[in-house]
PDB file of C-alpha atoms in Angstrom:
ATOM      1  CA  UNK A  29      -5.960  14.469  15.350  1.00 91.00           C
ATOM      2  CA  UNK A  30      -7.328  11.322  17.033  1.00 97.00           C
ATOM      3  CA  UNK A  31     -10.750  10.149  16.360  1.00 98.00           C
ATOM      4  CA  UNK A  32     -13.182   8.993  19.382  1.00 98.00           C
ATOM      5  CA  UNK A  33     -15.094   6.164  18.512  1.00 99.00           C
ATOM      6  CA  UNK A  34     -17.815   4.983  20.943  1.00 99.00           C
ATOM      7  CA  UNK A  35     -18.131   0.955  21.194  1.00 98.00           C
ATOM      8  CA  UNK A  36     -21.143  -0.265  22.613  1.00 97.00           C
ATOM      9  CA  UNK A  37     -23.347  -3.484  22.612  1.00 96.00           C
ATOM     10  CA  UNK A  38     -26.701  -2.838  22.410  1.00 97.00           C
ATOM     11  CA  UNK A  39     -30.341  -4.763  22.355  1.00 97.00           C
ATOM     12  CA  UNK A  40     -32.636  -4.340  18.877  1.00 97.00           C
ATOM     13  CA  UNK A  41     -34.529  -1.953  20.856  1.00 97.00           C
ATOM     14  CA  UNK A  42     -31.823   0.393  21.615  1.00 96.00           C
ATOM     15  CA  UNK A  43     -30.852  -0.303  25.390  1.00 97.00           C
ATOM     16  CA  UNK A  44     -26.612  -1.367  26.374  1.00 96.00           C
ATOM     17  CA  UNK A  45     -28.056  -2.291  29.921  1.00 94.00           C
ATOM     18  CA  UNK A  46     -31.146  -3.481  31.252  1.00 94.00           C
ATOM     19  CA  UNK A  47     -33.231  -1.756  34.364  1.00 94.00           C
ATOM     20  CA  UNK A  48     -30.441  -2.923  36.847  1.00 92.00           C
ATOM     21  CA  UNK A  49     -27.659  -2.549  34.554  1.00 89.00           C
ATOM     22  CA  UNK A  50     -27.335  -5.866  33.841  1.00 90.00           C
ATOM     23  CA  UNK A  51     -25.803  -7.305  30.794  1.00 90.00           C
ATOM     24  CA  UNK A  52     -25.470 -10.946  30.337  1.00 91.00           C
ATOM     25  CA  UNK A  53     -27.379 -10.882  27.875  1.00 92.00           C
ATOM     26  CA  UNK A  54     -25.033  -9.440  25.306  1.00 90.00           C
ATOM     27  CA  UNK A  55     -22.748 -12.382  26.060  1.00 87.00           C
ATOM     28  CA  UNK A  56     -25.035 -15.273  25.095  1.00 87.00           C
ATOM     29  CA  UNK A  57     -24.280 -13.694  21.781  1.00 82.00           C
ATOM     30  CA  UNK A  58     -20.647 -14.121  20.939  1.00 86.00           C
ATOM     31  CA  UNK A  59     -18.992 -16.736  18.945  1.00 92.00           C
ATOM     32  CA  UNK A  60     -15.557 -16.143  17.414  1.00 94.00           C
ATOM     33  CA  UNK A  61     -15.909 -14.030  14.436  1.00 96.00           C
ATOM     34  CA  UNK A  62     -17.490 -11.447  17.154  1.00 94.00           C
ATOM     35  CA  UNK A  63     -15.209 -12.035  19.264  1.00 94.00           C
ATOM     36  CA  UNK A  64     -12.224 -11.113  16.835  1.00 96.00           C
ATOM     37  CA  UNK A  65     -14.310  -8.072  15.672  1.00 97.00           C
ATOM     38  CA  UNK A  66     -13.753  -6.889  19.028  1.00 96.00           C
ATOM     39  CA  UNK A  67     -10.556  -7.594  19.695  1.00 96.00           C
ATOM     40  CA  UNK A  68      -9.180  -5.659  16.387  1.00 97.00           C
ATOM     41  CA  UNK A  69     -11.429  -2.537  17.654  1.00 97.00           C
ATOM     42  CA  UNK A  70     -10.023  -2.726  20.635  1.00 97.00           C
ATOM     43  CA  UNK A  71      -6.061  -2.926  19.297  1.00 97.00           C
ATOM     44  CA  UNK A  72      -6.823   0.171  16.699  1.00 97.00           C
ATOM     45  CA  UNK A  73      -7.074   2.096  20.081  1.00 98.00           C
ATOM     46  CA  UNK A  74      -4.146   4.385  21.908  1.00 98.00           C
ATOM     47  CA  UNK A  75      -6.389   5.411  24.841  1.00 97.00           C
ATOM     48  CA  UNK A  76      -9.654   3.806  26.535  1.00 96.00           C
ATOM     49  CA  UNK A  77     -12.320   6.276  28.000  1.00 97.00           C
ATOM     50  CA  UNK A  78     -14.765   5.545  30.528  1.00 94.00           C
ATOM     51  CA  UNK A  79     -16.735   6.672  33.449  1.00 91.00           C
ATOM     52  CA  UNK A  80     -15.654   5.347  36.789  1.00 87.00           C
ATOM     53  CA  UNK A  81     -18.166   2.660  36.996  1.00 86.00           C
ATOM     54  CA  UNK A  82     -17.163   1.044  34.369  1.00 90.00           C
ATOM     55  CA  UNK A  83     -13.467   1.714  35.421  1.00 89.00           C
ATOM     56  CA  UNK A  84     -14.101   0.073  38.459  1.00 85.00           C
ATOM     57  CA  UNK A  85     -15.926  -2.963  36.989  1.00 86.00           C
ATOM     58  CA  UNK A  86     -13.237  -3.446  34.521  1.00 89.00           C
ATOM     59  CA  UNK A  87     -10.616  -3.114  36.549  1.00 87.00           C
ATOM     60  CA  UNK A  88     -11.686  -5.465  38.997  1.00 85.00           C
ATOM     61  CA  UNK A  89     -11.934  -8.398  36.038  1.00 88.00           C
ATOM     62  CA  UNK A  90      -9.324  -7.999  33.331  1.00 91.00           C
ATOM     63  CA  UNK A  91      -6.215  -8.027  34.575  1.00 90.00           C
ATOM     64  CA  UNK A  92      -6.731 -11.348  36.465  1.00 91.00           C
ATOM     65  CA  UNK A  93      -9.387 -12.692  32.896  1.00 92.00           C
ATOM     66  CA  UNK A  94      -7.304 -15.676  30.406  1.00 94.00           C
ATOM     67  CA  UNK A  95     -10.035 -13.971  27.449  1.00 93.00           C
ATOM     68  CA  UNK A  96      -7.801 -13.441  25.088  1.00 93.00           C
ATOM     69  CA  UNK A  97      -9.360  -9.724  24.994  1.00 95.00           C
ATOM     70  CA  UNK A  98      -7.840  -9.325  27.951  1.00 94.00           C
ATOM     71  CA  UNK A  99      -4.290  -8.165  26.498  1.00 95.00           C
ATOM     72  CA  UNK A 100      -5.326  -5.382  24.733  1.00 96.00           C
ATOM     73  CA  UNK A 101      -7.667  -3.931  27.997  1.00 95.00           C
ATOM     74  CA  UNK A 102      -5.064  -4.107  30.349  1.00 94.00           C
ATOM     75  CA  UNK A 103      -1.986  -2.961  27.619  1.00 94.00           C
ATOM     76  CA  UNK A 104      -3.740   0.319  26.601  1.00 95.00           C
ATOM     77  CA  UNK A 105      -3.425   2.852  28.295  1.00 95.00           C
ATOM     78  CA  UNK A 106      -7.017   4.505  29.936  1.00 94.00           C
ATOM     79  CA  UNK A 107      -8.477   7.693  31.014  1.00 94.00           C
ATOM     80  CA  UNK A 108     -11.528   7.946  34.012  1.00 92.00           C
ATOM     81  CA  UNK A 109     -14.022  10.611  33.476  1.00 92.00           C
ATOM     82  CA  UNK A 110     -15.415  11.222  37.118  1.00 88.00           C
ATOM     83  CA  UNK A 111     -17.371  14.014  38.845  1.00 81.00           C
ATOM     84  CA  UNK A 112     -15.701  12.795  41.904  1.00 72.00           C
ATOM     85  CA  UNK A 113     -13.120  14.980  43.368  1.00 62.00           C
ATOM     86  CA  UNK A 114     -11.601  12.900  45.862  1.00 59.00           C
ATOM     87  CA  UNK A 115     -11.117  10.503  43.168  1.00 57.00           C
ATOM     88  CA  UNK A 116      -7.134  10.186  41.668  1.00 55.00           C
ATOM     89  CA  UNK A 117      -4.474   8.320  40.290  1.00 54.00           C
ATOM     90  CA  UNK A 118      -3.307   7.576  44.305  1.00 57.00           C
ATOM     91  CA  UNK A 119      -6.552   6.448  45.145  1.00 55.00           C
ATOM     92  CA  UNK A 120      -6.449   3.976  41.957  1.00 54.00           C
ATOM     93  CA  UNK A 121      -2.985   2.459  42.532  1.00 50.00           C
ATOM     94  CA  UNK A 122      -4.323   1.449  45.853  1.00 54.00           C
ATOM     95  CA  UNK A 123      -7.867   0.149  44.668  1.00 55.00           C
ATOM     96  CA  UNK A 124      -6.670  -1.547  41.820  1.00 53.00           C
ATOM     97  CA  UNK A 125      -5.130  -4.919  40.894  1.00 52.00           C
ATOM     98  CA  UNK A 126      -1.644  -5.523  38.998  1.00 56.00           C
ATOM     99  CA  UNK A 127      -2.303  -4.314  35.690  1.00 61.00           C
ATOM    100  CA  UNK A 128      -0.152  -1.519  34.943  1.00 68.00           C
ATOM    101  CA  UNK A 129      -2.445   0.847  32.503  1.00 72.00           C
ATOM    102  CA  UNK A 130      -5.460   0.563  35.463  1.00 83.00           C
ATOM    103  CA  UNK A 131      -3.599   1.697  38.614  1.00 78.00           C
ATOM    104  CA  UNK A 132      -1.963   4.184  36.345  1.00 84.00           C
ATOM    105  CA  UNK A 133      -5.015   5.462  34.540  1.00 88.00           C
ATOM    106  CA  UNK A 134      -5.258   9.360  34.117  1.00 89.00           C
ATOM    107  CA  UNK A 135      -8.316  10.715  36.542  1.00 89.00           C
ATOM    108  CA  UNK A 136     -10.224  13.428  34.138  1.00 91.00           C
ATOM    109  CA  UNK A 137     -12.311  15.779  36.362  1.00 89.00           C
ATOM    110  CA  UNK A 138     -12.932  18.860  34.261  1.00 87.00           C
ATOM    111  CA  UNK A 139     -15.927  19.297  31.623  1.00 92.00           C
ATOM    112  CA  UNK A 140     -16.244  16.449  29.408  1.00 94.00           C
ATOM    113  CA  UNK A 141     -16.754  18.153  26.142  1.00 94.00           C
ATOM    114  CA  UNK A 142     -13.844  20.060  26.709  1.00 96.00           C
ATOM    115  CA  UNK A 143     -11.597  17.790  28.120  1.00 95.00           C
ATOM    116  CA  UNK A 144     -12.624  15.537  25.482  1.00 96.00           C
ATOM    117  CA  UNK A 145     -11.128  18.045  22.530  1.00 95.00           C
ATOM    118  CA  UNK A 146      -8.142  18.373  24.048  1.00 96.00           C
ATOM    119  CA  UNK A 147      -7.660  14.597  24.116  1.00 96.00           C
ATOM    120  CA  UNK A 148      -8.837  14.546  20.474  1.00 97.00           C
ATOM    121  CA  UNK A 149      -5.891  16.756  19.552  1.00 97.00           C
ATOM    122  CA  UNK A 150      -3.510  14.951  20.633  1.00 96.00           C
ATOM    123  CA  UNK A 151      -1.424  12.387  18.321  1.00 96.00           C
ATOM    124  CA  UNK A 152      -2.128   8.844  18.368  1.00 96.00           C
ATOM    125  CA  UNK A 153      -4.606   6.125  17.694  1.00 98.00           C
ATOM    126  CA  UNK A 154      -8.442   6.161  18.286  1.00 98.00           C
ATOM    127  CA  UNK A 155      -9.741   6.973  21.688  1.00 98.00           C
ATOM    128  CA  UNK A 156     -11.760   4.354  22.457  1.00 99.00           C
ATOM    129  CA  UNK A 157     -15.150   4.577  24.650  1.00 97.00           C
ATOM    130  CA  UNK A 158     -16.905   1.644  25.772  1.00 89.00           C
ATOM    131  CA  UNK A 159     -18.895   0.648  28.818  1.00 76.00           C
ATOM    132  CA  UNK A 160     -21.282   2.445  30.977  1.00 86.00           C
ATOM    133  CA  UNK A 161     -24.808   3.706  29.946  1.00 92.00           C
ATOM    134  CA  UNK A 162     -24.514   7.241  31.479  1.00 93.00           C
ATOM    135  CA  UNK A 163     -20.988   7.867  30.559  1.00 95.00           C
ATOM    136  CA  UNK A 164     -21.931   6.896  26.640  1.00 96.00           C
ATOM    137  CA  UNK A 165     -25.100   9.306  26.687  1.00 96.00           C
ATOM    138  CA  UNK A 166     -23.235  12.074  27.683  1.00 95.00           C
ATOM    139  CA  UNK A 167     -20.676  11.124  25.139  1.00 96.00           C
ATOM    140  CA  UNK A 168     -23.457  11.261  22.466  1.00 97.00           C
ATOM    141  CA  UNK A 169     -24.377  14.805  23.741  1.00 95.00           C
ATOM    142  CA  UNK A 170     -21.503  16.593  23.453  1.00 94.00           C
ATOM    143  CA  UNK A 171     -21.173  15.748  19.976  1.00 95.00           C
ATOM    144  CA  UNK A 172     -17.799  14.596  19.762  1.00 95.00           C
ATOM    145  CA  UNK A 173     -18.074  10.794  18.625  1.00 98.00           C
ATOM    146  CA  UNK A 174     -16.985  10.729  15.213  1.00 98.00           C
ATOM    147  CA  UNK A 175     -17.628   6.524  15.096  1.00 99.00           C
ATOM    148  CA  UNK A 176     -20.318   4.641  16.400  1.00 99.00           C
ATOM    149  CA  UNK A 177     -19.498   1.111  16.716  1.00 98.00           C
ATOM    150  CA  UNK A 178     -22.375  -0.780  17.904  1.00 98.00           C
ATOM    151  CA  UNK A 179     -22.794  -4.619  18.342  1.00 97.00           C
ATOM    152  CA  UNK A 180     -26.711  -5.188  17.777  1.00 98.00           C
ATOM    153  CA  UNK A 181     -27.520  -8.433  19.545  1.00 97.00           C
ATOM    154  CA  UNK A 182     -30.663 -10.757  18.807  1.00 97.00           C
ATOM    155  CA  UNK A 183     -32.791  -9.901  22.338  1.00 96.00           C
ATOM    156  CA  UNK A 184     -35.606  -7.238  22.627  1.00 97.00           C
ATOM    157  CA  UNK A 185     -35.195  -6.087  26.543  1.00 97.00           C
ATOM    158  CA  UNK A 186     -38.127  -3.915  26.556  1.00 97.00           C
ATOM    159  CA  UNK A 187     -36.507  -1.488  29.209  1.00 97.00           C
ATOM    160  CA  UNK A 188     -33.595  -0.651  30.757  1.00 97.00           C
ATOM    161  CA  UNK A 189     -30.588   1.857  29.940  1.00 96.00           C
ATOM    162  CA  UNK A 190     -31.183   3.455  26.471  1.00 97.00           C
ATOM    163  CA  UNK A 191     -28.107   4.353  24.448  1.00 96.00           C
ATOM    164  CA  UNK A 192     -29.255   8.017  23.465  1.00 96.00           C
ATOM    165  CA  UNK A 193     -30.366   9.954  25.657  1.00 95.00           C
ATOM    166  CA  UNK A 194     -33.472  12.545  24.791  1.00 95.00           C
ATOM    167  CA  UNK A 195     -31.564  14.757  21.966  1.00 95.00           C
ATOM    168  CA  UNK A 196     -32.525  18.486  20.950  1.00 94.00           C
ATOM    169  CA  UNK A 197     -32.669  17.505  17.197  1.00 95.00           C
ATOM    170  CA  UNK A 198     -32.268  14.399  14.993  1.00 96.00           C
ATOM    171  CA  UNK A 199     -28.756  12.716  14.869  1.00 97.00           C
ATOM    172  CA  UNK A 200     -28.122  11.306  11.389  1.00 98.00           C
ATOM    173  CA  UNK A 201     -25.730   8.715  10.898  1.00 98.00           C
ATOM    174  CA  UNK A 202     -24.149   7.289   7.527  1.00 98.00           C
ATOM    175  CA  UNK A 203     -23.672   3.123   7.547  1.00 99.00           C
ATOM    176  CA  UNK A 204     -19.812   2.732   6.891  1.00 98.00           C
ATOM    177  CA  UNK A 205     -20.125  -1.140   7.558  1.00 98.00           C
ATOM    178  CA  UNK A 206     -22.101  -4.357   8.682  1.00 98.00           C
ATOM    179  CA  UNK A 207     -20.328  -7.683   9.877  1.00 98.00           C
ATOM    180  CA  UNK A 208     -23.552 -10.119  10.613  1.00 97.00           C
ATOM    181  CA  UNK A 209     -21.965 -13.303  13.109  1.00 97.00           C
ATOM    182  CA  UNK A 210     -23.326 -16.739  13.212  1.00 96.00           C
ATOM    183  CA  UNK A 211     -24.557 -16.131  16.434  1.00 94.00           C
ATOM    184  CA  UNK A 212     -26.763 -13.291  15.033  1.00 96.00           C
ATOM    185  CA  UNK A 213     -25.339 -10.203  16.446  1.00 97.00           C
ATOM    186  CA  UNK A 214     -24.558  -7.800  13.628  1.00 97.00           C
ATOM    187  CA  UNK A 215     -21.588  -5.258  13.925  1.00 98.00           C
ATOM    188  CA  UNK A 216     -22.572  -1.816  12.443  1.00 98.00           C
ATOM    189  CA  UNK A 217     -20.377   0.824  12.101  1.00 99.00           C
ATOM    190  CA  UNK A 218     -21.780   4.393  11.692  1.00 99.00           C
ATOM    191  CA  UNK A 219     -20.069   8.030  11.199  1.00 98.00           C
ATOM    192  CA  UNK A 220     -22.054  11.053  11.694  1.00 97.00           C
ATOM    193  CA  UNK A 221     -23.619  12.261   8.383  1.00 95.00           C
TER     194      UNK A 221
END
């Protein structure tokens, strides 16, 4: 059974995005150590969720970025949760660039939760979620994330896009791990308690 662990970055007072969704900030935050933090998440994963903003945003950058992230984002394969109908794998192939794994991403229409199980039973490395405000919250809701990676970077945003959304109960999380960078971002890895 494959595990889905939910990457994000994230400001010390809990937001991934600020009010307009932007995020430079997390990237005045990086230096190398960080950098290769990320880049070994991102190669324990066999599949890459997101929601089709973030698909779209990606797409559109990595397969044409020299970042040396870039292999493993455009060599793993991904999956597109969308609430769009008329969106599909024909409709990607034409929209997006070169890379191989985007045009031939799998388009996931069907109930999250549900559709998220199914992918969880499969065999194969971590399903990897990262990107995308909306798409994490209702990751967090349905309760399937059994690893939190967050990147906590050194900026207080004082609004924006919140990382949980409003929960019906307490979520308790066990620390598995911190990695603190020069630059002062701190890795923290979590499991649900």
């Amino acid at each position: 059974m494959r595990r889905l662990v939910l990457k994000m970055s994230i400001s010390l007072d809990g937001y991934v995005a600020g009010p307009n969704g932007e995020a430079d900030w997390m990237f005045r935050h990086r230096d190398e150590a960080g950098h290769r933090w990320v880049e070994d998440t991102l190669w324990q994963a066999g599949l890459h969720v997101m929601g089709s903003r973030s698909y779209f945003a990606m797409a559109g950058y990595w397969p044409t970025s020299s970042d040396s992230l870039a292999v493993p984002m455009n060599e793993i394969p991904k999956a597109i949760f969308t609430r769009q109908a008329s969106l599909n794998r024909d409709a990607l192939a034409k929209d997006s660039p070169s890379a191989r794994s985007w045009a031939e991403a799998a388009v996931i229409n069907g109930d999250l939760a549900t559709e998220l199980a199914r992918l969880k039973q499969q065999p194969g490395k971590d399903i990897l979620a990262q990107g995308g405000a909306g798409f994490a919250q209702s990751l967090v809701a349905s309760g399937l994330i059994d690893e939190y990676r967050l990147v906590v970077h050194p900026v207080v945003l004082g609004q924006g896009m919140p990382l949980f959304p409003p929960l019906p109960k307490p979520l308790d999380l066990q620390l598995r791990s911190t990695t603190l960078f020069r630059s002062g971002s701190m890795a923290q890895v979590f499991w649900p308690a």
